[in-house]
Amino acid sequence: MIRIRGGTLVDGTGAPGRRADVLLHGDRVAILEPDADPDRSLDGAGPDVEIVDAAGKVVAPGFIDLHSHSGLVLLADGRHEPKLRQGVTTEVIGVDGLSYAPLSRPADLEDLIVMNAGLDGRPDGLEATWDTTASYLERFDGRVSLNVAFLVGNSALRIDALGWGDVPADDAAIARMRGRLAEAMRDGAFGVSSGLDYPPGAYAPTDELVELASEAGRHGGIYHTHVRYPLGDRFLDPFREAIEIGRRAGAPAHITHFYHRESFPGGPDEMLALVDDARAEGLDVTFDAYPYEWASTRLLILIPIWAQDGGPAATKARLAERSVRDRIRAELQERGVLFAGRGGLADVRLGAFTRPEHRAWEGETLGRYCAATGTDPVDAICDLLLREDLRVNEVTPGPHTDGIRRFYRHQAAMIGTDSTFVGAKPSPRTYGSYPRVLGQFVRDEAVLTLEDAVHRMAGAPAARLGLRDRGVLRDGAAADVVVFDPARVRANATYDEPTRYPDGIEHVFVAGVGVVRGGRHTGATPGGALRRGRD
């Protein structure tokens, strides 16, 4: 047993912190509160109990990340240090519609890995031999240091039912998608995700998404969406669509990486008003946001979705065609992003290169690459994608800091990272999100109270997912615990040095096993896949 003694318990409910010890016995916790129950305070005081001195520290439930692109990299390196050393003990995978199950045909799984390598990576030596949700989730059990909660991606469902093309789903295809989703929900999935900037899931119209969200809701799951970002001044339409899908499906709608840029024609308050109106109507609408100004995804996102019709082979064939490049160039010019100010193509930072001739450009911007090579930006993007077999990653200017602060104060807000793990210079959100909230937004700026922040990091995400024994520290809860120094906690990850680990996260326990002790990873792998309704 382990007794965490002398700390301030912030239990994840949002209640004020209080003096209490936490006893880890097996994979469960007991709360020892000497003032309320002096006899019980003596429990866990024997010679076989390890004492962790938490005087001056905060003891909290392990953080739950509602958005992580680790569905493959975790299978290659289960220690997952960038997240454990932030205090994350559970993270959601299968996000953005891009889950790796269920897929009946091995060729489709391989093609999805190729198509999405710039976002989720393509680990060497990975044996991708699963086909169902159950067989995929089994890969994590006892081999990873934290827990994962799985969402079924609408791209995977569409590929399995219709292939990779931009084609309408008839009744038979809808029935097949709903059937595979129902099977996945029975296997433990927590809902369905959509990524409406990523083909082929991006080809799904609203009615199709309503069908999937309805099926997920019927099994107690959620609809988790990366919305369909539009061109022009209709910036609220994607959020309206997400809310409408939840309304018509009768399912909880969770808008992931809620996002506002200075360049948007409206402000963050207009986005929040949509959420408020929906909640006032009685709809179950929530969102998460990450606390950094730097976004990241696959470079392929810059290519219009019509050019990605048919999957990776068809996409690569188009990228080699001059007429296609001319059409892409015209569309990007119309959008005003060709080397135009902050957020334009010049600011795109490139990474995850594998070819020797490209490695010198790891972490450099597209603008510098084009200037040095005398290459047109569209030709540069297409050529790099072809030479690297589509696996290039990008980091770009992202959310406006004032928008982040406004979002975090909202009652429906939670915290996620949208973390990517490819390239030498990922977005700093991968290594620094939770310590940045605790250090900058709680301690330094008082955007949130400590108790409110921990609730948004742990208790609220657990409730969103329907996790019964995580996210809150109470008697009998799962022994997923983080101990941190509120005076010292801080993120060290920056745009220029994004892979620096934080300060102040001292101990992390998963299922009662220490995975971070004294700020160092122990190498233990007590985690695995959680299953909806069983965890």
XYZ file of C-alpha atoms in Angstrom:
535
model
C 0.000 0.000 0.000
C 0.980 3.624 -0.507
C -0.144 6.480 1.716
C 0.074 9.954 0.220
C 0.280 12.008 3.376
C -0.045 15.664 4.276
C -1.254 17.027 0.968
C -4.218 19.132 -0.084
C -6.821 16.900 -1.694
C -8.458 18.506 -4.746
C -10.846 15.712 -5.523
C -12.026 16.581 -9.056
C -15.594 17.537 -8.169
C -14.880 21.270 -8.044
C -15.269 21.284 -4.259
C -12.736 23.285 -2.207
C -9.455 21.566 -1.521
C -9.111 20.025 1.913
C -6.570 18.357 4.128
C -6.757 14.594 3.651
C -4.467 11.657 3.035
C -4.999 9.262 0.163
C -4.369 5.554 0.569
C -3.660 3.452 -2.511
C -4.521 -0.167 -1.857
C -4.297 -2.263 -4.969
C -5.960 -0.388 -7.818
C -8.367 1.541 -5.536
C -8.150 4.523 -3.196
C -9.402 5.316 0.272
C -9.636 8.876 1.578
C -8.293 9.352 5.094
C -9.660 12.498 6.713
C -8.373 12.730 10.309
C -10.584 15.618 11.352
C -13.772 13.895 10.240
C -12.878 10.324 11.147
C -9.973 10.119 13.589
C -10.126 6.344 14.022
C -9.938 5.689 10.301
C -7.018 8.079 9.953
C -4.829 5.385 11.468
C -5.493 3.028 8.533
C -2.514 2.507 6.298
C 0.017 3.293 8.978
C 1.681 -0.111 9.235
C 5.253 -1.085 8.387
C 4.297 -2.348 4.924
C 2.927 1.008 3.849
C 5.063 3.321 1.738
C 4.675 6.960 2.768
C 4.713 9.659 0.123
C 5.230 13.046 1.744
C 2.843 15.462 0.016
C 3.179 18.388 2.409
C 2.662 21.587 0.448
C 1.527 19.592 -2.578
C -1.807 18.973 -4.272
C -3.184 15.450 -4.603
C -5.664 15.143 -7.465
C -7.256 12.540 -9.709
C -5.220 11.743 -12.799
C -6.043 14.036 -15.688
C -8.207 12.787 -18.582
C -7.249 14.081 -22.024
C -10.272 14.242 -24.310
C -8.253 14.391 -27.547
C -5.001 12.603 -28.361
C -3.461 11.294 -31.575
C -1.713 8.344 -29.937
C -3.641 5.429 -31.412
C -0.511 4.030 -33.082
C 2.466 5.562 -31.266
C 1.297 4.077 -27.962
C 1.570 0.618 -29.488
C 5.185 1.376 -30.375
C 6.177 2.997 -27.054
C 3.769 2.349 -24.220
C 5.612 4.559 -21.726
C 4.121 7.667 -23.338
C 6.271 10.078 -21.351
C 5.017 13.354 -22.875
C 1.598 12.702 -21.345
C 2.381 10.831 -18.129
C 4.803 13.533 -17.060
C 1.974 16.065 -17.338
C -0.215 14.022 -14.991
C -2.399 12.439 -17.691
C -3.594 8.968 -16.703
C -6.330 8.466 -19.328
C -6.614 9.772 -22.857
C -9.171 9.516 -25.635
C -8.050 8.037 -28.960
C -9.891 7.455 -32.230
C -10.523 11.186 -32.509
C -11.223 13.305 -35.618
C -13.031 10.402 -37.266
C -9.656 8.689 -37.713
C -9.840 5.506 -35.669
C -7.954 2.391 -36.746
C -10.874 0.061 -36.089
C -13.196 -1.401 -37.103
C -11.825 -2.129 -40.575
C -12.607 -5.500 -42.137
C -10.069 -5.364 -44.986
C -6.332 -5.318 -44.136
C -5.640 -3.123 -47.174
C -7.957 -0.433 -45.802
C -6.149 -0.418 -42.458
C -2.812 -0.053 -44.224
C -4.161 2.738 -46.425
C -5.535 4.624 -43.418
C -2.161 4.382 -41.693
C -0.509 5.783 -44.846
C -3.105 8.535 -45.330
C -2.922 9.663 -41.719
C 0.792 9.240 -41.047
C 1.384 12.984 -40.882
C -0.938 13.145 -37.892
C -0.699 9.809 -36.063
C 2.674 8.596 -37.302
C 3.688 5.329 -38.884
C 5.766 3.506 -36.261
C 8.444 1.154 -37.542
C 7.751 -2.509 -36.964
C 4.086 -2.022 -36.069
C 2.111 -5.180 -36.864
C -1.323 -3.834 -37.713
C -3.206 -7.127 -37.846
C -6.390 -6.291 -35.966
C -9.802 -5.841 -37.611
C -12.384 -5.304 -34.876
C -12.571 -2.848 -32.013
C -12.103 -5.708 -29.564
C -8.918 -6.972 -31.222
C -7.520 -3.436 -31.452
C -8.178 -2.600 -27.811
C -6.563 -5.834 -26.659
C -3.262 -4.498 -28.009
C -3.111 -1.899 -25.223
C -3.844 -4.058 -22.196
C -0.866 -4.313 -19.845
C 1.459 -2.774 -22.433
C 0.984 0.940 -21.846
C 1.547 3.247 -18.899
C -1.848 4.958 -18.972
C -5.455 4.168 -19.852
C -7.065 4.783 -23.229
C -10.732 5.375 -24.033
C -11.641 4.630 -27.634
C -13.955 6.435 -30.043
C -15.045 4.937 -33.352
C -14.158 7.256 -36.215
C -16.701 7.976 -38.911
C -13.937 7.709 -41.542
C -13.297 4.109 -40.525
C -17.013 3.323 -40.681
C -17.327 4.962 -44.094
C -14.271 3.157 -45.484
C -15.583 -0.170 -44.236
C -19.017 0.382 -45.786
C -18.301 2.457 -48.892
C -14.587 2.550 -49.576
C -12.624 5.777 -49.955
C -14.731 7.651 -52.477
C -16.890 10.741 -52.233
C -20.134 8.846 -52.779
C -23.509 9.034 -51.035
C -24.383 6.393 -48.462
C -27.505 4.447 -49.403
C -29.704 2.654 -46.876
C -27.575 -0.488 -47.009
C -24.367 1.469 -46.316
C -25.988 3.335 -43.418
C -27.177 0.023 -41.979
C -23.673 -1.443 -42.273
C -22.102 1.593 -40.577
C -24.633 1.493 -37.763
C -24.090 -2.234 -37.346
C -20.305 -1.914 -37.098
C -20.701 0.985 -34.687
C -23.104 -1.007 -32.510
C -20.607 -3.869 -32.417
C -17.826 -1.474 -31.425
C -19.963 0.044 -28.689
C -20.592 -3.437 -27.284
C -16.829 -4.007 -27.401
C -16.306 -0.960 -25.190
C -16.130 2.142 -27.385
C -17.265 5.391 -25.766
C -18.934 6.927 -28.801
C -18.375 8.018 -32.378
C -16.036 10.756 -33.589
C -16.066 12.803 -36.757
C -13.290 14.745 -38.431
C -15.027 16.841 -41.032
C -11.848 18.218 -42.575
C -10.430 14.721 -43.141
C -11.618 12.544 -46.043
C -13.398 10.240 -46.410
C -15.257 11.148 -43.226
C -15.460 14.712 -44.518
C -17.722 13.486 -47.323
C -20.469 12.588 -44.836
C -23.467 14.939 -44.920
C -25.345 15.957 -41.809
C -28.025 13.274 -42.183
C -25.422 10.508 -42.232
C -23.763 11.876 -39.108
C -27.138 12.020 -37.363
C -27.563 8.297 -38.039
C -24.188 7.497 -36.474
C -24.645 9.798 -33.495
C -28.059 8.263 -32.897
C -26.541 4.773 -32.818
C -23.800 5.879 -30.426
C -26.351 7.588 -28.185
C -28.557 4.498 -28.181
C -25.693 2.618 -26.534
C -24.883 5.369 -24.042
C -22.101 6.964 -26.059
C -21.324 10.486 -27.250
C -20.857 12.310 -30.553
C -17.337 13.827 -30.468
C -16.646 16.157 -33.387
C -13.900 18.057 -35.144
C -16.301 20.329 -36.963
C -16.503 21.134 -40.681
C -14.581 24.404 -40.859
C -15.946 26.488 -43.749
C -14.418 29.070 -46.027
C -15.470 32.699 -45.930
C -17.498 34.409 -43.224
C -19.808 31.572 -42.149
C -17.617 30.653 -39.197
C -20.498 29.699 -36.869
C -22.044 27.188 -39.279
C -19.823 24.229 -38.257
C -20.828 24.635 -34.622
C -24.474 24.950 -35.565
C -24.166 21.681 -37.491
C -22.578 19.901 -34.503
C -25.377 21.048 -32.204
C -28.030 20.099 -34.769
C -26.571 16.593 -35.068
C -26.815 16.130 -31.309
C -30.342 17.541 -31.283
C -31.640 15.266 -34.039
C -29.754 12.197 -32.806
C -30.761 12.613 -29.176
C -27.095 12.161 -28.239
C -24.616 14.228 -26.224
C -22.574 16.435 -28.566
C -18.995 17.246 -27.619
C -17.151 19.779 -29.800
C -13.474 19.023 -29.572
C -10.642 21.590 -29.744
C -13.119 24.483 -29.653
C -11.180 27.003 -31.633
C -11.075 30.735 -32.317
C -8.553 32.694 -34.352
C -8.113 36.448 -34.581
C -8.794 36.141 -38.308
C -12.294 34.717 -37.757
C -15.043 37.187 -38.713
C -16.769 36.777 -35.337
C -15.635 36.502 -31.750
C -15.434 33.733 -29.137
C -18.494 35.089 -27.343
C -20.620 34.315 -30.410
C -19.392 30.721 -30.329
C -20.177 30.438 -26.637
C -23.639 31.904 -27.191
C -24.458 28.967 -29.470
C -23.480 26.574 -26.692
C -25.483 28.530 -24.124
C -28.578 28.556 -26.315
C -28.336 24.822 -26.922
C -27.897 24.048 -23.234
C -30.794 26.338 -22.335
C -32.868 24.292 -24.767
C -31.979 21.198 -22.754
C -29.376 19.779 -25.128
C -26.260 18.095 -23.757
C -23.482 20.117 -25.408
C -19.922 20.429 -24.116
C -16.499 21.246 -25.560
C -12.792 21.032 -24.888
C -9.986 23.426 -25.783
C -6.206 23.188 -25.652
C -4.154 25.909 -23.945
C -1.598 26.754 -26.640
C -1.508 29.093 -29.621
C -0.023 26.463 -31.943
C -2.059 23.948 -33.926
C -0.758 20.800 -35.600
C -2.012 18.218 -38.065
C -0.991 16.397 -41.216
C 0.281 18.603 -44.054
C -2.238 16.852 -46.278
C -4.967 19.013 -44.724
C -3.848 21.846 -47.014
C -4.929 19.783 -50.026
C -8.656 20.224 -50.847
C -10.800 17.220 -50.025
C -11.773 16.705 -53.685
C -8.127 15.918 -54.439
C -8.116 13.181 -51.784
C -11.093 11.295 -53.194
C -10.325 7.573 -53.495
C -7.643 7.186 -50.821
C -3.864 7.457 -50.738
C -3.014 5.995 -54.161
C -5.503 8.224 -55.968
C -4.381 11.224 -53.920
C -0.736 10.713 -54.811
C -1.587 10.338 -58.478
C -3.422 13.679 -58.437
C -0.651 15.475 -56.569
C 1.696 14.647 -59.424
C -0.571 16.285 -62.034
C 0.154 19.857 -63.117
C -3.526 20.646 -63.743
C -4.425 19.528 -60.224
C -1.694 21.697 -58.744
C -2.948 24.674 -60.715
C -6.454 24.133 -59.369
C -5.151 23.795 -55.802
C -3.118 26.970 -56.221
C -6.181 28.877 -57.418
C -8.227 27.702 -54.446
C -5.537 28.599 -51.916
C -5.117 31.985 -53.581
C -8.856 32.579 -53.268
C -8.655 31.709 -49.578
C -5.861 34.265 -49.161
C -3.368 31.937 -47.483
C -0.543 31.948 -50.042
C 2.177 33.619 -47.958
C -0.373 36.083 -46.583
C 0.327 37.141 -43.012
C 0.070 35.149 -39.801
C -1.559 31.821 -40.478
C -0.623 31.792 -44.154
C 1.438 29.098 -45.808
C 4.697 30.904 -45.088
C 4.208 30.215 -41.374
C 3.593 26.471 -41.726
C 6.340 24.604 -39.861
C 7.269 21.307 -41.474
C 8.245 18.100 -39.728
C 8.314 14.315 -39.467
C 10.685 13.946 -42.420
C 12.255 10.548 -43.064
C 14.265 11.076 -46.253
C 17.894 12.206 -45.771
C 17.597 15.111 -48.208
C 14.733 16.584 -46.181
C 16.019 16.170 -42.641
C 17.833 19.511 -42.647
C 14.389 21.109 -43.019
C 12.904 19.440 -39.950
C 11.209 22.175 -37.918
C 11.694 24.861 -40.593
C 8.849 26.837 -42.134
C 7.476 26.363 -45.610
C 8.346 29.988 -46.333
C 12.029 29.377 -45.608
C 11.998 26.133 -47.574
C 10.509 27.831 -50.641
C 12.873 30.800 -50.418
C 15.928 28.565 -50.169
C 14.893 26.143 -52.895
C 13.191 28.591 -55.232
C 10.051 26.485 -55.140
C 6.446 27.584 -55.507
C 4.574 26.771 -52.252
C 1.984 24.498 -53.859
C 4.665 22.589 -55.753
C 6.668 22.340 -52.537
C 3.729 20.916 -50.595
C 2.842 18.404 -53.304
C 6.445 17.324 -53.887
C 7.177 16.879 -50.183
C 4.011 14.849 -49.687
C 4.888 12.610 -52.615
C 8.516 12.104 -51.630
C 7.581 11.395 -47.997
C 4.629 9.128 -48.865
C 2.150 11.631 -47.336
C 3.630 11.477 -43.835
C 4.619 15.171 -43.400
C 3.304 17.013 -40.346
C 2.638 20.730 -39.957
C 2.570 23.137 -37.014
C 0.716 26.398 -37.594
C -0.476 29.454 -35.662
C -3.622 28.401 -33.875
C -6.076 29.643 -31.262
C -6.022 33.214 -30.002
C -4.953 33.375 -26.340
C -7.859 35.602 -25.321
C -10.254 33.055 -26.811
C -8.631 30.294 -24.766
C -9.171 32.281 -21.572
C -12.813 32.978 -22.423
C -13.497 29.362 -23.273
C -11.993 28.019 -20.051
C -14.281 30.170 -17.906
C -17.388 28.615 -19.490
C -19.357 26.017 -17.529
C -19.298 23.537 -20.451
C -15.524 23.761 -20.980
C -13.051 20.954 -20.490
C -9.360 20.632 -21.291
C -7.768 18.462 -23.956
C -4.453 18.564 -25.780
C -5.055 17.513 -29.408
C -1.548 16.144 -29.004
C 0.544 14.823 -31.876
C 3.709 12.784 -31.446
C 5.494 13.001 -34.799
C 8.416 15.175 -35.815
C 11.181 16.738 -33.787
C 9.188 19.920 -33.170
C 5.512 19.162 -32.507
C 3.146 21.746 -31.118
C 4.157 22.504 -27.511
C 0.653 21.420 -26.432
C 1.887 17.801 -26.593
C 4.322 18.281 -23.711
C 2.946 21.251 -21.819
C -0.848 21.569 -21.789
C -1.837 20.610 -18.250
C 1.124 22.257 -16.487
C 0.456 25.415 -18.495
C -3.119 25.513 -17.253
C -2.027 24.917 -13.658
C 0.860 27.354 -13.799
C -0.157 30.188 -16.103
C -3.955 30.126 -16.164
C -4.511 29.125 -12.509
C -1.604 30.385 -10.426
C -0.346 33.343 -12.451
C -3.481 34.733 -14.145
C -6.331 33.393 -11.975
C -8.386 32.570 -15.070
C -9.581 29.498 -13.141
C -9.425 28.408 -9.531
C -7.329 25.353 -8.862
C -10.412 23.334 -7.991
C -12.212 24.376 -11.149
C -9.194 23.540 -13.312
C -8.844 20.050 -11.839
C -12.564 19.497 -12.368
C -12.183 20.446 -16.059
C -9.131 18.187 -16.357
C -10.536 15.163 -14.536
C -14.046 15.094 -13.099
C -15.861 16.707 -16.018
C -14.138 14.601 -18.730
C -14.871 11.437 -16.733
C -18.538 12.390 -16.523
C -18.592 13.247 -20.235
C -17.304 9.785 -21.097
C -19.399 7.981 -18.520
C -16.397 6.730 -16.544
C -17.742 5.691 -13.186
C -14.590 5.361 -11.085
C -12.189 7.884 -12.564
C -11.840 11.638 -12.530
C -12.835 11.987 -8.859
C -10.968 10.853 -5.746
C -13.368 9.191 -3.294
C -13.460 5.913 -1.429
C -13.337 3.022 -3.868
C -12.377 5.066 -6.920
C -9.673 3.882 -9.289
C -6.189 4.669 -8.025
C -5.260 7.063 -10.833
C -3.627 9.920 -8.947
C -1.321 12.859 -9.603
C 0.710 14.760 -6.996
C 2.000 18.188 -8.020
C 3.533 21.286 -6.476
C 1.130 24.203 -7.063
C 3.875 26.758 -6.476
C 6.340 25.178 -8.876
C 4.249 23.571 -11.603
C 4.890 25.089 -15.002
C 5.127 24.171 -18.657
C 8.550 24.440 -20.251
C 7.405 23.537 -23.761
C 7.537 26.456 -26.199
C 7.258 26.891 -29.956
C 11.056 26.827 -30.302
C 11.631 24.089 -27.709
C 8.390 22.084 -27.740
C 9.648 18.797 -26.277
C 10.757 20.064 -22.873
C 9.109 18.297 -19.961
C 7.310 20.366 -17.297
C 8.293 21.145 -13.734
C 6.257 20.368 -10.663
C 4.510 17.091 -11.608
C 6.104 14.904 -8.976
C 4.197 11.608 -8.812
C 1.700 9.891 -11.086
C -0.039 6.613 -10.249
C -2.093 4.481 -12.637
C -4.128 1.661 -11.093
C -2.123 2.208 -7.922
C 1.237 1.698 -9.646
C 3.776 4.496 -9.724
C 4.546 5.436 -13.329
C 6.148 8.766 -12.467
C 8.075 9.054 -9.208
C 10.069 12.138 -8.297
C 9.335 13.561 -11.745
C 10.835 10.548 -13.567
C 9.097 7.777 -15.485
C 9.514 4.396 -13.824
C 8.954 2.300 -16.945
C 5.874 0.609 -15.472
C 2.999 -0.207 -17.840
C -0.092 -0.837 -15.698
C -2.520 0.787 -18.145
C -4.703 -0.503 -20.939
C -7.944 0.034 -22.761
C -10.984 1.069 -20.783
C -14.337 -0.320 -21.879
C -17.544 1.688 -21.719
C -19.887 0.341 -19.086
C -17.137 -1.720 -17.476
C -14.797 1.016 -16.216
